[in-house]
C-alpha cells in the first residue's frame, strides 16, 4: 500500500522479512570474519539505529558498540554535501577492529568524511556494513565496504531508520518515492 509522508507519496519497496533474512546472513559472515577479535561497531545516527539494533542481535562474538552522529543534508531528499559532526566518537579505537554501520551509502560523501576521521585514529582495521548502497550515485571507490544489505537504484527511500523530513524512520519496511518524481 502506498503511503504519504508530508508532500510525497512512497510505494512499498523492501519488506521487513527480506531485511531480516539479509541481516541474518550478514551476521553469520561477521561472526566468522571477527571470530578471534572483539570488534567495535560504530553506528551512524540517526539512520542506522534500526539496522544496528537488528544486526547486533545476530552477533554472537564479543563486541563493543557505540554511535556517532553526522549530518549530511538538512531534511529534504537531496544531499547538500555539507557535513557536520553533531555527536563525535567518544571511544578510543586505536588498535581496534572497527566496523562502521551505515543505513545507506548514496554519493559516499558521508562515508568518505567518516572513514578519514576514523582512520586518523589508527584502528587495526576498518570495514563498513551498509544496509543499502546506491552504486550509480557513488562518487568514490571504497575498499572498506565489506557487508552490503541491498544494492538499489538511484531512488529516494524511507523507512527502517531512513527519513524524509525526519519522518518515516519508524516504518518497519522500506518504501521508495513513487514514479520518477524528481526529489526536491
Ligand atoms: P551520502 O550521499 O553522503 O549520503 O552517501 C548518505 C546519507 O544521506 C542520507 N540519504 C538518504 N536518506 N533516503 C534517506 O532517507 C535516501 O534515499 C537517502 N540517500 C542518502 C542518509 O542520511 C545517509 O546516511
Ligand atoms: Mg537522513
GROMACS .gro file of C-alpha atoms and ligand atoms in nm:
model
  209
    1UNK     CA    1   0.000   0.000   0.000
    2UNK     CA    2   0.123   0.348  -0.087
    3UNK     CA    3   0.190   0.593   0.190
    4UNK     CA    4   0.213   0.969   0.204
    5UNK     CA    5   0.478   1.147   0.407
    6UNK     CA    6   0.441   1.522   0.413
    7UNK     CA    7   0.412   1.620   0.043
    8UNK     CA    8   0.539   1.297  -0.116
    9UNK     CA    9   0.399   0.954  -0.196
   10UNK     CA   10   0.601   0.638  -0.140
   11UNK     CA   11   0.543   0.278  -0.250
   12UNK     CA   12   0.647  -0.047  -0.078
   13UNK     CA   13   1.000  -0.149  -0.177
   14UNK     CA   14   1.179  -0.386   0.063
   15UNK     CA   15   0.972  -0.581   0.316
   16UNK     CA   16   1.099  -0.632   0.666
   17UNK     CA   17   1.105  -1.010   0.617
   18UNK     CA   18   1.363  -0.959   0.340
   19UNK     CA   19   1.564  -0.721   0.556
   20UNK     CA   20   1.565  -0.973   0.841
   21UNK     CA   21   1.691  -1.250   0.614
   22UNK     CA   22   1.969  -1.035   0.475
   23UNK     CA   23   2.074  -0.923   0.823
   24UNK     CA   24   2.091  -1.282   0.942
   25UNK     CA   25   2.334  -1.363   0.660
   26UNK     CA   26   2.547  -1.055   0.728
   27UNK     CA   27   2.558  -1.154   1.095
   28UNK     CA   28   2.682  -1.503   1.006
   29UNK     CA   29   2.956  -1.353   0.789
   30UNK     CA   30   3.062  -1.112   1.066
   31UNK     CA   31   3.068  -1.385   1.331
   32UNK     CA   32   3.312  -1.577   1.111
   33UNK     CA   33   3.525  -1.280   0.999
   34UNK     CA   34   3.569  -1.148   1.356
   35UNK     CA   35   3.572  -1.484   1.537
   36UNK     CA   36   3.900  -1.419   1.720
   37UNK     CA   37   3.851  -1.045   1.762
   38UNK     CA   38   3.648  -0.807   1.969
   39UNK     CA   39   3.528  -0.557   1.710
   40UNK     CA   40   3.391  -0.210   1.777
   41UNK     CA   41   3.067  -0.147   1.588
   42UNK     CA   42   3.012   0.222   1.522
   43UNK     CA   43   2.653   0.303   1.422
   44UNK     CA   44   2.595   0.622   1.225
   45UNK     CA   45   2.299   0.808   1.369
   46UNK     CA   46   2.020   0.869   1.307
   47UNK     CA   47   1.952   0.644   1.011
   48UNK     CA   48   2.140   0.331   1.120
   49UNK     CA   49   1.968   0.282   1.455
   50UNK     CA   50   1.728   0.009   1.340
   51UNK     CA   51   1.983  -0.175   1.127
   52UNK     CA   52   2.235  -0.160   1.411
   53UNK     CA   53   1.984  -0.296   1.664
   54UNK     CA   54   1.873  -0.586   1.445
   55UNK     CA   55   2.225  -0.667   1.329
   56UNK     CA   56   2.370  -0.668   1.682
   57UNK     CA   57   2.118  -0.937   1.781
   58UNK     CA   58   2.281  -1.163   1.519
   59UNK     CA   59   2.634  -1.105   1.652
   60UNK     CA   60   2.741  -1.379   1.892
   61UNK     CA   61   3.106  -1.290   1.945
   62UNK     CA   62   3.237  -1.038   2.198
   63UNK     CA   63   3.199  -0.683   2.067
   64UNK     CA   64   3.157  -0.321   2.169
   65UNK     CA   65   2.900  -0.084   2.027
   66UNK     CA   66   2.896   0.292   2.002
   67UNK     CA   67   2.749   0.566   1.785
   68UNK     CA   68   2.846   0.882   1.601
   69UNK     CA   69   2.611   1.136   1.458
   70UNK     CA   70   2.681   1.317   1.134
   71UNK     CA   71   2.453   1.533   0.927
   72UNK     CA   72   2.498   1.547   0.552
   73UNK     CA   73   2.184   1.724   0.447
   74UNK     CA   74   1.901   1.905   0.605
   75UNK     CA   75   1.566   1.741   0.579
   76UNK     CA   76   1.497   1.708   0.207
   77UNK     CA   77   1.565   1.430  -0.041
   78UNK     CA   78   1.896   1.564  -0.170
   79UNK     CA   79   2.235   1.559  -0.007
   80UNK     CA   80   2.373   1.909   0.042
   81UNK     CA   81   2.733   1.792   0.066
   82UNK     CA   82   2.764   1.988   0.390
   83UNK     CA   83   2.886   1.767   0.671
   84UNK     CA   84   2.879   1.837   1.040
   85UNK     CA   85   2.979   1.618   1.332
   86UNK     CA   86   2.691   1.651   1.573
   87UNK     CA   87   2.791   1.372   1.809
   88UNK     CA   88   3.159   1.275   1.781
   89UNK     CA   89   3.315   0.939   1.859
   90UNK     CA   90   3.366   0.902   2.233
   91UNK     CA   91   3.571   0.582   2.234
   92UNK     CA   92   3.944   0.516   2.190
   93UNK     CA   93   3.965   0.295   1.882
   94UNK     CA   94   4.343   0.286   1.842
   95UNK     CA   95   4.446  -0.070   1.753
   96UNK     CA   96   4.082  -0.189   1.742
   97UNK     CA   97   3.892  -0.363   1.465
   98UNK     CA   98   3.624  -0.118   1.364
   99UNK     CA   99   3.305  -0.184   1.169
  100UNK     CA  100   3.108   0.123   1.063
  101UNK     CA  101   2.735   0.057   1.042
  102UNK     CA  102   2.551   0.275   0.788
  103UNK     CA  103   2.189   0.281   0.678
  104UNK     CA  104   2.269   0.391   0.325
  105UNK     CA  105   2.567   0.491   0.114
  106UNK     CA  106   2.447   0.724  -0.160
  107UNK     CA  107   2.713   0.959  -0.304
  108UNK     CA  108   2.957   0.826  -0.044
  109UNK     CA  109   3.048   1.175   0.081
  110UNK     CA  110   2.935   1.098   0.434
  111UNK     CA  111   3.126   0.773   0.442
  112UNK     CA  112   3.441   0.935   0.299
  113UNK     CA  113   3.430   1.200   0.571
  114UNK     CA  114   3.378   0.940   0.843
  115UNK     CA  115   3.642   0.698   0.712
  116UNK     CA  116   3.903   0.976   0.704
  117UNK     CA  117   3.822   1.061   1.067
  118UNK     CA  118   3.825   0.700   1.184
  119UNK     CA  119   4.147   0.613   1.001
  120UNK     CA  120   4.325   0.909   1.161
  121UNK     CA  121   4.256   0.743   1.499
  122UNK     CA  122   4.472   0.445   1.397
  123UNK     CA  123   4.240   0.145   1.430
  124UNK     CA  124   4.383  -0.200   1.348
  125UNK     CA  125   4.126  -0.238   1.069
  126UNK     CA  126   3.815  -0.063   0.935
  127UNK     CA  127   3.529  -0.220   0.743
  128UNK     CA  128   3.186  -0.087   0.655
  129UNK     CA  129   2.846  -0.253   0.668
  130UNK     CA  130   2.569  -0.069   0.489
  131UNK     CA  131   2.210  -0.183   0.463
  132UNK     CA  132   2.163  -0.004   0.131
  133UNK     CA  133   2.404   0.102  -0.142
  134UNK     CA  134   2.325   0.312  -0.449
  135UNK     CA  135   2.606   0.207  -0.690
  136UNK     CA  136   2.502   0.459  -0.957
  137UNK     CA  137   2.523   0.752  -0.717
  138UNK     CA  138   2.860   0.660  -0.568
  139UNK     CA  139   3.134   0.920  -0.622
  140UNK     CA  140   3.423   0.731  -0.459
  141UNK     CA  141   3.560   0.382  -0.470
  142UNK     CA  142   3.569   0.225  -0.125
  143UNK     CA  143   3.764  -0.090  -0.048
  144UNK     CA  144   3.622  -0.090   0.305
  145UNK     CA  145   3.261  -0.172   0.215
  146UNK     CA  146   3.256  -0.540   0.311
  147UNK     CA  147   2.893  -0.602   0.403
  148UNK     CA  148   2.601  -0.483   0.186
  149UNK     CA  149   2.234  -0.547   0.253
  150UNK     CA  150   2.087  -0.442  -0.081
  151UNK     CA  151   2.214  -0.258  -0.386
  152UNK     CA  152   1.938  -0.028  -0.505
  153UNK     CA  153   1.872   0.212  -0.794
  154UNK     CA  154   1.908   0.584  -0.753
  155UNK     CA  155   1.564   0.630  -0.590
  156UNK     CA  156   1.494   0.809  -0.264
  157UNK     CA  157   1.390   0.566   0.009
  158UNK     CA  158   1.238   0.590   0.356
  159UNK     CA  159   1.159   0.360   0.645
  160UNK     CA  160   1.356   0.128   0.870
  161UNK     CA  161   1.555   0.419   1.010
  162UNK     CA  162   1.562   0.628   0.693
  163UNK     CA  163   1.369   0.952   0.688
  164UNK     CA  164   1.202   1.209   0.472
  165UNK     CA  165   1.199   1.540   0.659
  166UNK     CA  166   1.274   1.338   0.972
  167UNK     CA  167   0.953   1.139   0.928
  168UNK     CA  168   0.915   0.770   0.849
  169UNK     CA  169   1.212   0.634   1.043
  170UNK     CA  170   0.972   0.418   1.243
  171UNK     CA  171   0.835   0.231   0.940
  172UNK     CA  172   0.921  -0.139   0.955
  173UNK     CA  173   0.951  -0.180   0.576
  174UNK     CA  174   1.146   0.033   0.328
  175UNK     CA  175   0.949   0.245   0.079
  176UNK     CA  176   1.064   0.433  -0.230
  177UNK     CA  177   0.949   0.758  -0.379
  178UNK     CA  178   0.667   0.692  -0.628
  179UNK     CA  179   0.724   0.715  -1.002
  180UNK     CA  180   1.024   0.915  -1.101
  181UNK     CA  181   0.908   1.226  -0.920
  182UNK     CA  182   1.213   1.447  -0.909
  183UNK     CA  183   1.310   1.488  -0.548
  184UNK     CA  184   1.316   1.845  -0.423
  185LIG     P1  185   2.586   1.026   0.104
  185LIG     O1  186   2.539   1.091  -0.024
  185LIG     O2  187   2.678   1.114   0.180
  185LIG     O3  188   2.453   1.011   0.184
  185LIG     O4  189   2.640   0.888   0.078
  185LIG     C1  190   2.448   0.943   0.299
  185LIG     C2  191   2.344   0.997   0.391
  185LIG     O5  192   2.242   1.071   0.321
  185LIG     C3  193   2.116   1.028   0.360
  185LIG     N1  194   2.049   0.964   0.246
  185LIG     C4  195   1.923   0.919   0.243
  185LIG     N2  196   1.828   0.920   0.338
  185LIG     N3  197   1.680   0.815   0.190
  185LIG     C5  198   1.708   0.869   0.310
  185LIG     O6  199   1.620   0.869   0.395
  185LIG     C6  200   1.769   0.809   0.088
  185LIG     O7  201   1.739   0.759  -0.020
  185LIG     C7  202   1.898   0.865   0.117
  185LIG     N4  203   2.011   0.879   0.044
  185LIG     C8  204   2.102   0.939   0.127
  185LIG     C9  205   2.138   0.932   0.475
  185LIG     O8  206   2.127   1.004   0.595
  185LIG    C10  207   2.278   0.882   0.459
  185LIG     O9  208   2.343   0.849   0.580
  186LIG    MG1  209   1.862   1.104   0.680
   0.00000   0.00000   0.00000
